[in-house]
Short mmCIF file of C-alpha atoms in Angstrom, two decimals:
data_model
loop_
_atom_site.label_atom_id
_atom_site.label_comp_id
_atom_site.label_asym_id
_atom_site.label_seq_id
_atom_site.Cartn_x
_atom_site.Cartn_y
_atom_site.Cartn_z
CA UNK A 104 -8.43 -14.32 -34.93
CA UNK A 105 -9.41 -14.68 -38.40
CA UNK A 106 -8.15 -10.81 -38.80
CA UNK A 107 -6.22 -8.98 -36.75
CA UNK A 108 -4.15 -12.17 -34.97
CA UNK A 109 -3.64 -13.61 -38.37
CA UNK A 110 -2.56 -10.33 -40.07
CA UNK A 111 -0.32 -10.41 -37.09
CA UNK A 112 1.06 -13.94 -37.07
CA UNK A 113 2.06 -13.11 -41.21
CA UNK A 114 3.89 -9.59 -40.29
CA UNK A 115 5.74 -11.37 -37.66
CA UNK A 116 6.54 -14.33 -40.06
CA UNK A 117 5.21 -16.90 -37.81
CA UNK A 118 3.42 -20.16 -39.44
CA UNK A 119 -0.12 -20.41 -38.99
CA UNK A 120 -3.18 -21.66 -39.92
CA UNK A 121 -6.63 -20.54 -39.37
CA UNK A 122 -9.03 -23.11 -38.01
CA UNK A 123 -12.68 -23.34 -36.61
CA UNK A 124 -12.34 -23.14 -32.54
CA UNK A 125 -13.42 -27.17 -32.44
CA UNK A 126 -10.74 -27.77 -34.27
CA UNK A 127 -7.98 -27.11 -32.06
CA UNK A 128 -8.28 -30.40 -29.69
CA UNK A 129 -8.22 -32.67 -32.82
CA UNK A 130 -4.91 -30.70 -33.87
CA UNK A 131 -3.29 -30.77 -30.21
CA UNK A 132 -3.82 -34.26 -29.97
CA UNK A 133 -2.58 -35.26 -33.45
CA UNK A 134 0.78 -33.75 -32.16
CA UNK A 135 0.10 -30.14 -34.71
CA UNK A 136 0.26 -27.57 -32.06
CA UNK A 137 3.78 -26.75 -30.16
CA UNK A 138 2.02 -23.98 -27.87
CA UNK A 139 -1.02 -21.87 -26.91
CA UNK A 140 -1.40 -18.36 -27.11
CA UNK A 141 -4.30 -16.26 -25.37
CA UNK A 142 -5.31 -12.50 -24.81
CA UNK A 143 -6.76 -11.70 -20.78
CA UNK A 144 -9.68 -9.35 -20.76
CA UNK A 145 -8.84 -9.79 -16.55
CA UNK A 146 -6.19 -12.25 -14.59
CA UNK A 147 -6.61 -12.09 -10.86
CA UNK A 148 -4.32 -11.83 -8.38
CA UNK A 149 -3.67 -15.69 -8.08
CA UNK A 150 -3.22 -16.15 -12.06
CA UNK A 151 -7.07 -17.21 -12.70
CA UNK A 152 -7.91 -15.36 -16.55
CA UNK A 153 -10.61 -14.44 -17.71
CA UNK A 154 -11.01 -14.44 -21.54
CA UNK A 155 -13.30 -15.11 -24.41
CA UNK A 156 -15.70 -17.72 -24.01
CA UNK A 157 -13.98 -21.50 -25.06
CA UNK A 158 -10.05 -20.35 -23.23
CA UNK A 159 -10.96 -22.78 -20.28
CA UNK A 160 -11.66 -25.76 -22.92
CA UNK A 161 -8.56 -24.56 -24.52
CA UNK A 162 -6.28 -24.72 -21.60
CA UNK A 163 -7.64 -27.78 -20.67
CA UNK A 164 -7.01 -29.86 -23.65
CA UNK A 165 -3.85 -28.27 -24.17
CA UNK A 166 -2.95 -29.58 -20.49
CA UNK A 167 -4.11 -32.89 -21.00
CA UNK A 168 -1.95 -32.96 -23.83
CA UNK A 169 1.18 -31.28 -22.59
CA UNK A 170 1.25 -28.16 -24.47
CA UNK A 171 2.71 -24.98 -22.85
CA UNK A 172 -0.35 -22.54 -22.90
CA UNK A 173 0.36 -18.67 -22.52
CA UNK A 174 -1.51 -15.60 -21.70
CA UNK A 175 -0.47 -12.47 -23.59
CA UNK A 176 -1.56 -9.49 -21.35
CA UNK A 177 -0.78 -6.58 -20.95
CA UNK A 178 0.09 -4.66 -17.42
CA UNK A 179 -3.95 -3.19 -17.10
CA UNK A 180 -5.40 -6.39 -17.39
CA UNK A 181 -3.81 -7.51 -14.30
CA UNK A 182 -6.56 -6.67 -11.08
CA UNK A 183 -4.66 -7.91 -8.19
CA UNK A 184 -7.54 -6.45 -5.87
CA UNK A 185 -9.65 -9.49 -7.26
CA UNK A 186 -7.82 -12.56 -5.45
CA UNK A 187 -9.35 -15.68 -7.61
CA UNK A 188 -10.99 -15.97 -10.86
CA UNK A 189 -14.36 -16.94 -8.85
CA UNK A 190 -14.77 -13.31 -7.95
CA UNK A 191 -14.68 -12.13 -11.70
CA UNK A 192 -18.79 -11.78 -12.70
CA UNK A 193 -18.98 -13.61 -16.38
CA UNK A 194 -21.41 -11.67 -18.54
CA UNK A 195 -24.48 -13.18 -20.10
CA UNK A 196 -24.81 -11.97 -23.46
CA UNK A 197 -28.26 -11.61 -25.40
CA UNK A 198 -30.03 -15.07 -26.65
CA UNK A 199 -30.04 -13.95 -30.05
CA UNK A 200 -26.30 -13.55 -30.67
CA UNK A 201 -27.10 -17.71 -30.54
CA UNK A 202 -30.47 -18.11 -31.74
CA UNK A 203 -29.97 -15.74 -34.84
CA UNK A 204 -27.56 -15.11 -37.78
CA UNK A 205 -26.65 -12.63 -40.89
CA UNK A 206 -28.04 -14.35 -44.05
CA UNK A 207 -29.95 -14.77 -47.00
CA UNK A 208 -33.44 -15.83 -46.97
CA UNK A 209 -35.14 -17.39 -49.99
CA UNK A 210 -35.65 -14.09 -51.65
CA UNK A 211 -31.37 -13.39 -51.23
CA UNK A 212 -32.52 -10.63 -49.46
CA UNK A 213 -29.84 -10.33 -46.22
CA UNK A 214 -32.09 -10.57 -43.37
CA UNK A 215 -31.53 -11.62 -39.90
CA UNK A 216 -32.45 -14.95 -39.54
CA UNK A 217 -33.35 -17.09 -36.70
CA UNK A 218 -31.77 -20.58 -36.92
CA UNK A 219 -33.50 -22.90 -34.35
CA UNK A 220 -37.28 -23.21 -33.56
CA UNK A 221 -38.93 -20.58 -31.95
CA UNK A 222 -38.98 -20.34 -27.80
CA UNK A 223 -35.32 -22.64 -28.02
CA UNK A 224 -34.16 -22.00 -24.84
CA UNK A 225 -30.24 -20.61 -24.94
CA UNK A 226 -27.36 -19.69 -22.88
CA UNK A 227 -24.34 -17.43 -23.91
CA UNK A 228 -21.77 -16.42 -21.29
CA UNK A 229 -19.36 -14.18 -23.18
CA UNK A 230 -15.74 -14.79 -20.93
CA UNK A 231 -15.49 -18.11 -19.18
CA UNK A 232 -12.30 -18.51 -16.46
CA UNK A 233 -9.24 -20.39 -16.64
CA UNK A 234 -7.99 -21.97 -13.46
CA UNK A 235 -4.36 -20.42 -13.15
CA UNK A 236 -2.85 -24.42 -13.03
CA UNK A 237 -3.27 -24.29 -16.86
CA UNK A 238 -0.98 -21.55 -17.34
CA UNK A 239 2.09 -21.75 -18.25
CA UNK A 240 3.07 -17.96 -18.06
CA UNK A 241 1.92 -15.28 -18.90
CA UNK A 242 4.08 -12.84 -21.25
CA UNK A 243 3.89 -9.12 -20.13
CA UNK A 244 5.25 -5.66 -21.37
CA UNK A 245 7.76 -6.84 -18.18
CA UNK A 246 8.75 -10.25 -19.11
CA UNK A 247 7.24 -13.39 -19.00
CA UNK A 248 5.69 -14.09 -15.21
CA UNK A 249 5.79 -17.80 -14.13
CA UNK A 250 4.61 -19.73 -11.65
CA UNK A 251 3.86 -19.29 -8.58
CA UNK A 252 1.76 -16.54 -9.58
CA UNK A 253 0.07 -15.20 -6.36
CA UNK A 254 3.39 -14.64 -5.05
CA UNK A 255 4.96 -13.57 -8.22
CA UNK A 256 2.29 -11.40 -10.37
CA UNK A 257 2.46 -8.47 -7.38
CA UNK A 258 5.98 -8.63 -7.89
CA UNK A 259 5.82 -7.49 -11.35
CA UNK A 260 3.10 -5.20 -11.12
CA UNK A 261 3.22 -3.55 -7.24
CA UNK A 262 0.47 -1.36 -6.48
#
């Protein structure tokens, strides 16, 4: 986001801001955000998406605070031979992408450093699954596809 979407949001001339990712429920609840916007590495056949780790929080909160929330996909993403999200297999990324970081050491020498104590135990699923009752729509190369998406989604993309 902090690249490409932004770069993208300022050739489109659309008002932004870049935030940290915690951020966004204290903004959504102050009344800041007027909708959600999300990519879909996979949506199943009943509207479940998967995404980048932290869309499911997203959805949520923007639910629970009555913001429309979108999913910007395009026609491939769409696997309507998988009929629920619980069928998409979440991959479990390495420990160190959570244990370790890029930075300078004492010496400013860029090494790569490990942040918590040695043997910390971690967990670091890369996609996590948003129910398809969060969604709004999604908005397609075909036009935006609403609810009720099992019946609707193979309408727009037949096999």
């Amino acid at each position: 986001g902090a690249k490409l979407t932004a770069w993208e949001m300022q050739m489109e001339g659309i008002p932004y801001a870049l935030i940290v990712d915690n951020a966004s429920g204290y903004y959504m609840r102050r009344g800041e955000v007027d909708m959600v916007i999300v990519g879909a590495d996979r949506v199943a056949a009943n509207g479940d998406t998967a995404n980048k780790i932290g869309t499911y929080e997203k959805a949520v909160v923007a639910h629970e605070n009555g913001i429309p929330f979108y999913v910007a996909a395009p026609e491939m993403t769409f696997d309507l031979k998988t009929p629920t999200g619980d069928s998409i297999e979440i991959e479990e990324r390495s420990h160190d992408e959570v244990t370790r970081v890029w930075g300078l050491d004492a010496e400013c020498v860029y090494r790569w450093v490990q942040v918590p104590m040695e043997g910390t135990p971690s967990r670091n699923p890369g996609f996590d699954v948003t129910p398809a009752m969060y969604i709004t729509g999604f908005i397609t190369e075909k036009g935006i596809i609403r609810p009720p998406y099992a019946e609707n989604i193979p309408l727009v993309f037949r096999e």
